[in-house]
mmCIF file of C-alpha atoms in Angstrom:
data_model
loop_
_atom_site.group_PDB
_atom_site.id
_atom_site.type_symbol
_atom_site.label_atom_id
_atom_site.label_comp_id
_atom_site.label_asym_id
_atom_site.label_seq_id
_atom_site.Cartn_x
_atom_site.Cartn_y
_atom_site.Cartn_z
ATOM 1 C CA ILE A 1 -6.075 -26.344 -14.802
ATOM 2 C CA ASP A 2 -3.175 -24.295 -13.444
ATOM 3 C CA GLU A 3 -4.098 -24.733 -9.766
ATOM 4 C CA THR A 4 -1.124 -25.654 -7.604
ATOM 5 C CA ARG A 5 -0.480 -26.033 -3.891
ATOM 6 C CA THR A 6 3.155 -25.192 -3.334
ATOM 7 C CA THR A 7 4.402 -23.248 -0.326
ATOM 8 C CA CYS A 8 7.089 -20.617 -0.702
ATOM 9 C CA SER A 9 10.649 -20.972 0.504
ATOM 10 C CA PHE A 10 13.387 -18.405 -0.019
ATOM 11 C CA PRO A 11 17.120 -18.369 0.769
ATOM 12 C CA PRO A 12 18.388 -16.095 3.572
ATOM 13 C CA THR A 13 18.683 -12.424 2.712
ATOM 14 C CA SER A 14 22.314 -11.384 2.286
ATOM 15 C CA ALA A 15 23.861 -8.477 4.172
ATOM 16 C CA GLY A 16 24.138 -6.539 0.917
ATOM 17 C CA LYS A 17 20.454 -6.951 0.143
ATOM 18 C CA ARG A 18 19.536 -5.944 3.681
ATOM 19 C CA ARG A 19 21.417 -2.669 3.205
ATOM 20 C CA LEU A 20 19.662 -2.057 -0.093
ATOM 21 C CA LEU A 21 16.278 -2.789 1.464
ATOM 22 C CA ALA A 22 16.974 -0.354 4.313
ATOM 23 C CA GLU A 23 17.825 2.319 1.743
ATOM 24 C CA ALA A 24 14.704 1.464 -0.258
ATOM 25 C CA GLY A 25 12.511 1.754 2.821
ATOM 26 C CA ALA A 26 13.929 5.176 3.646
ATOM 27 C CA ALA A 27 13.446 6.310 0.047
ATOM 28 C CA LEU A 28 9.872 5.035 -0.065
ATOM 29 C CA ALA A 29 8.952 7.056 3.001
ATOM 30 C CA GLN A 30 10.277 10.209 1.305
ATOM 31 C CA GLU A 31 9.417 9.778 -2.361
ATOM 32 C CA LEU A 32 5.900 8.360 -2.444
ATOM 33 C CA PRO A 33 3.171 10.652 -3.817
ATOM 34 C CA THR A 34 1.152 12.508 -1.202
ATOM 35 C CA GLU A 35 -2.419 13.670 -0.782
ATOM 36 C CA ARG A 36 -4.327 16.012 1.504
ATOM 37 C CA ALA A 37 -5.568 14.376 4.702
ATOM 38 C CA ARG A 38 -9.331 14.482 5.208
ATOM 39 C CA ARG A 39 -9.205 16.017 8.665
ATOM 40 C CA TYR A 40 -8.003 19.509 9.489
ATOM 41 C CA ARG A 41 -5.138 19.973 11.967
ATOM 42 C CA PRO A 42 -3.854 23.052 13.830
ATOM 43 C CA ALA A 43 -1.425 25.027 11.688
ATOM 44 C CA ARG A 44 0.756 28.090 12.017
ATOM 45 C CA ARG A 45 -0.663 29.792 8.957
ATOM 46 C CA GLY A 46 -2.962 29.478 5.982
ATOM 47 C CA GLY A 47 -5.780 27.090 5.337
ATOM 48 C CA ARG A 48 -8.875 27.852 7.395
ATOM 49 C CA LEU A 49 -9.442 30.138 10.381
ATOM 50 C CA ASP A 50 -9.901 28.090 13.570
ATOM 51 C CA LEU A 51 -12.574 30.137 15.331
ATOM 52 C CA ARG A 52 -12.873 27.775 18.279
ATOM 53 C CA ARG A 53 -9.204 28.194 19.184
ATOM 54 C CA VAL A 54 -9.429 31.973 18.569
ATOM 55 C CA TRP A 55 -12.373 32.347 20.993
ATOM 56 C CA ARG A 56 -10.724 30.067 23.555
ATOM 57 C CA ALA A 57 -7.529 32.163 23.481
ATOM 58 C CA ALA A 58 -9.573 35.361 23.677
ATOM 59 C CA GLY A 59 -11.331 34.057 26.779
ATOM 60 C CA ARG A 60 -7.956 33.690 28.473
ATOM 61 C CA SER A 61 -6.994 37.276 27.585
ATOM 62 C CA GLY A 62 -10.088 39.083 28.802
ATOM 63 C CA GLY A 63 -11.888 38.927 25.487
ATOM 64 C CA ASP A 64 -9.134 40.445 23.373
ATOM 65 C CA VAL A 65 -8.155 38.635 20.153
ATOM 66 C CA LEU A 66 -4.376 38.821 20.295
ATOM 67 C CA SER A 67 -3.623 36.421 17.446
ATOM 68 C CA LEU A 68 -5.380 34.359 14.816
ATOM 69 C CA GLN A 69 -5.361 30.575 14.882
ATOM 70 C CA TRP A 70 -5.427 28.452 11.769
ATOM 71 C CA ARG A 71 -6.010 24.888 10.706
ATOM 72 C CA ARG A 72 -5.338 23.072 7.488
ATOM 73 C CA ARG A 73 -5.371 19.620 5.940
ATOM 74 C CA PRO A 74 -1.767 18.380 6.075
ATOM 75 C CA ARG A 75 -0.251 16.297 3.338
ATOM 76 C CA ARG A 76 0.325 12.595 3.973
ATOM 77 C CA PRO A 77 1.693 9.694 1.896
ATOM 78 C CA ARG A 78 -0.873 8.119 -0.365
ATOM 79 C CA ARG A 79 -2.088 4.633 0.336
ATOM 80 C CA VAL A 80 -0.010 2.021 -1.523
ATOM 81 C CA LEU A 81 -1.324 -1.280 -2.850
ATOM 82 C CA MET A 82 1.259 -3.806 -4.061
ATOM 83 C CA LEU A 83 0.314 -6.952 -5.982
ATOM 84 C CA VAL A 84 3.151 -9.465 -6.394
ATOM 85 C CA ASP A 85 3.126 -12.227 -8.995
ATOM 86 C CA VAL A 86 4.502 -15.458 -7.477
ATOM 87 C CA SER A 87 3.928 -17.713 -10.487
ATOM 88 C CA GLY A 88 6.521 -20.020 -12.008
ATOM 89 C CA SER A 89 7.623 -17.545 -14.686
ATOM 90 C CA LEU A 90 8.892 -15.235 -11.928
ATOM 91 C CA ARG A 91 10.565 -17.972 -9.915
ATOM 92 C CA GLN A 92 13.923 -16.140 -9.915
ATOM 93 C CA SER A 93 12.620 -12.724 -8.863
ATOM 94 C CA SER A 94 9.515 -13.177 -6.696
ATOM 95 C CA GLY A 95 11.663 -13.447 -3.543
ATOM 96 C CA ASP A 96 13.238 -10.046 -4.120
ATOM 97 C CA ALA A 97 9.839 -8.558 -4.971
ATOM 98 C CA LEU A 98 8.515 -9.808 -1.642
ATOM 99 C CA ARG A 99 11.566 -8.407 0.143
ATOM 100 C CA LEU A 100 10.756 -5.029 -1.388
ATOM 101 C CA ALA A 101 7.149 -5.487 -0.277
ATOM 102 C CA HIS A 102 8.434 -6.087 3.253
ATOM 103 C CA ALA A 103 10.362 -2.797 3.102
ATOM 104 C CA LEU A 104 7.181 -1.087 1.905
ATOM 105 C CA VAL A 105 5.080 -2.498 4.746
ATOM 106 C CA ARG A 106 7.663 -1.429 7.312
ATOM 107 C CA ALA A 107 8.074 2.096 5.896
ATOM 108 C CA VAL A 108 4.584 3.167 4.824
ATOM 109 C CA PRO A 109 1.701 3.522 7.306
ATOM 110 C CA ARG A 110 -1.159 2.905 4.853
ATOM 111 C CA ARG A 111 -0.366 -0.093 2.636
ATOM 112 C CA GLU A 112 -1.651 -3.444 1.547
ATOM 113 C CA VAL A 113 0.202 -6.306 -0.143
ATOM 114 C CA TYR A 114 -1.280 -9.284 -1.982
ATOM 115 C CA THR A 115 0.315 -12.145 -3.875
ATOM 116 C CA PHE A 116 -1.252 -13.872 -6.840
ATOM 117 C CA GLY A 117 -0.533 -16.842 -9.042
ATOM 118 C CA THR A 118 -3.545 -19.080 -9.287
ATOM 119 C CA ARG A 119 -5.167 -17.464 -6.243
ATOM 120 C CA LEU A 120 -5.195 -14.121 -4.453
ATOM 121 C CA THR A 121 -3.644 -13.932 -0.973
ATOM 122 C CA ARG A 122 -3.360 -11.000 1.429
ATOM 123 C CA VAL A 123 0.099 -10.999 3.032
ATOM 124 C CA THR A 124 0.294 -7.588 4.732
ATOM 125 C CA LYS A 125 0.133 -9.088 8.216
ATOM 126 C CA GLN A 126 2.917 -11.609 7.548
ATOM 127 C CA LEU A 127 5.176 -8.943 6.025
ATOM 128 C CA ALA A 128 4.803 -6.673 9.046
ATOM 129 C CA LYS A 129 7.339 -8.708 11.035
ATOM 130 C CA PRO A 130 10.509 -6.681 11.715
ATOM 131 C CA ASP A 131 12.957 -9.210 10.238
ATOM 132 C CA VAL A 132 12.698 -9.790 6.503
ATOM 133 C CA ASP A 133 13.594 -13.493 6.613
ATOM 134 C CA ALA A 134 11.103 -14.150 9.409
ATOM 135 C CA ALA A 135 8.465 -12.339 7.376
ATOM 136 C CA LEU A 136 9.177 -14.402 4.248
ATOM 137 C CA ALA A 137 9.114 -17.601 6.299
ATOM 138 C CA GLY A 138 5.682 -16.644 7.569
ATOM 139 C CA LEU A 139 4.391 -16.519 4.002
ATOM 140 C CA ALA A 140 4.727 -20.301 3.760
ATOM 141 C CA GLU A 141 1.635 -20.615 5.961
ATOM 142 C CA VAL A 142 -0.628 -18.641 3.626
ATOM 143 C CA VAL A 143 0.869 -18.441 0.107
ATOM 144 C CA LEU A 144 0.123 -21.831 -1.433
ATOM 145 C CA ASP A 145 0.426 -21.151 -5.173
ATOM 146 C CA VAL A 146 4.117 -20.310 -5.619
ATOM 147 C CA ASN A 147 5.791 -21.291 -8.909
ATOM 148 C CA GLY A 148 2.560 -22.417 -10.542
ATOM 149 C CA GLY A 149 0.397 -20.911 -13.262
ATOM 150 C CA THR A 150 -0.769 -17.321 -13.604
ATOM 151 C CA ARG A 151 -4.306 -15.958 -13.574
ATOM 152 C CA ILE A 152 -3.750 -12.226 -13.381
ATOM 153 C CA GLY A 153 -7.174 -11.249 -14.667
ATOM 154 C CA ALA A 154 -8.974 -13.602 -12.293
ATOM 155 C CA ALA A 155 -6.907 -12.340 -9.343
ATOM 156 C CA LEU A 156 -7.704 -8.700 -10.159
ATOM 157 C CA GLU A 157 -11.382 -9.516 -10.669
ATOM 158 C CA GLU A 158 -11.461 -11.249 -7.285
ATOM 159 C CA PHE A 159 -9.768 -8.260 -5.691
ATOM 160 C CA LEU A 160 -12.122 -5.720 -7.254
ATOM 161 C CA GLY A 161 -15.165 -7.868 -6.529
ATOM 162 C CA ASP A 162 -14.714 -7.409 -2.782
ATOM 163 C CA ALA A 163 -15.751 -3.907 -1.715
ATOM 164 C CA ARG A 164 -13.444 -3.892 1.311
ATOM 165 C CA ARG A 165 -10.444 -4.907 -0.765
ATOM 166 C CA ALA A 166 -11.289 -2.509 -3.572
ATOM 167 C CA ALA A 167 -11.391 0.356 -1.073
ATOM 168 C CA ALA A 168 -7.644 -0.156 -0.541
ATOM 169 C CA ALA A 169 -7.079 0.779 -4.191
ATOM 170 C CA ARG A 170 -9.186 3.936 -4.225
ATOM 171 C CA ASP A 171 -6.929 6.943 -4.934
ATOM 172 C CA ALA A 172 -3.922 4.740 -4.106
ATOM 173 C CA LEU A 173 -0.630 4.139 -5.842
ATOM 174 C CA VAL A 174 -1.050 0.590 -7.177
ATOM 175 C CA VAL A 175 2.138 -1.348 -7.975
ATOM 176 C CA ILE A 176 1.774 -4.626 -9.888
ATOM 177 C CA VAL A 177 4.943 -6.726 -10.013
ATOM 178 C CA SER A 178 4.414 -9.199 -12.849
ATOM 179 C CA ASP A 179 5.778 -10.218 -16.235
ATOM 180 C CA GLY A 180 2.223 -10.162 -17.597
ATOM 181 C CA LEU A 181 2.236 -13.808 -18.685
ATOM 182 C CA GLU A 182 -1.493 -14.564 -18.498
ATOM 183 C CA ARG A 183 -2.900 -18.086 -18.700
ATOM 184 C CA GLY A 184 -6.504 -16.919 -18.492
ATOM 185 C CA ASP A 185 -8.703 -14.712 -20.659
ATOM 186 C CA PRO A 186 -6.720 -11.667 -21.906
ATOM 187 C CA ALA A 187 -9.946 -9.686 -22.312
ATOM 188 C CA ALA A 188 -10.774 -10.205 -18.637
ATOM 189 C CA LEU A 189 -7.274 -9.040 -17.705
ATOM 190 C CA ALA A 190 -7.584 -5.899 -19.826
ATOM 191 C CA ALA A 191 -10.992 -5.059 -18.363
ATOM 192 C CA ALA A 192 -9.760 -5.574 -14.799
ATOM 193 C CA VAL A 193 -6.699 -3.371 -15.320
ATOM 194 C CA GLN A 194 -8.852 -0.627 -16.858
ATOM 195 C CA ARG A 195 -11.234 -0.749 -13.914
ATOM 196 C CA LEU A 196 -8.342 -0.671 -11.472
ATOM 197 C CA GLY A 197 -6.882 2.304 -13.339
ATOM 198 C CA ARG A 198 -10.128 4.254 -12.940
ATOM 199 C CA LEU A 199 -10.185 3.498 -9.210
ATOM 200 C CA ALA A 200 -6.533 4.180 -8.380
ATOM 201 C CA HIS A 201 -4.465 7.351 -8.337
ATOM 202 C CA ARG A 202 -1.891 5.613 -10.540
ATOM 203 C CA VAL A 203 -1.110 2.070 -11.644
ATOM 204 C CA VAL A 204 2.545 1.096 -12.082
#
């Protein structure tokens, strides 16, 4: 009953907002939570003894072990999943939320962004364009439910129901930008958020 088909259109980003977004992107790259990478890398100290490199170096020195070589799992930024509400109740702020999502996509190597209103739409590819206004303009081709109703629970259920999508939330920092105005079943919303919370590192 809340289904709409309205493409998004946003005013040009001001110079002041562009400066703020540049600062936000730099801060995101520095302040996001980290995790240990799965693969080991060469390291100066600590972690695990790298016997292969030790024997290789010894072979070059006549069999003498002159120094120990180490490897460890370096820290890397956690994966980030951002879900942006583009429904009518957030008409005044969804543009800025998407601008922040653009800064996230440009600054963080492992990230996914979706919009939701009455449907769920992946927009990571569109937001990867270097210029923020060009990126937002590209959303008009795929985001067709701007300024309509809100089905947060249904959107989260759709997301979690796809194994490939759900993998993006595993141990990730999940950021949901929404006012929480749900037009669907509140129980379904609560269940979906609880399930997402169990899957993610943290839900904000």
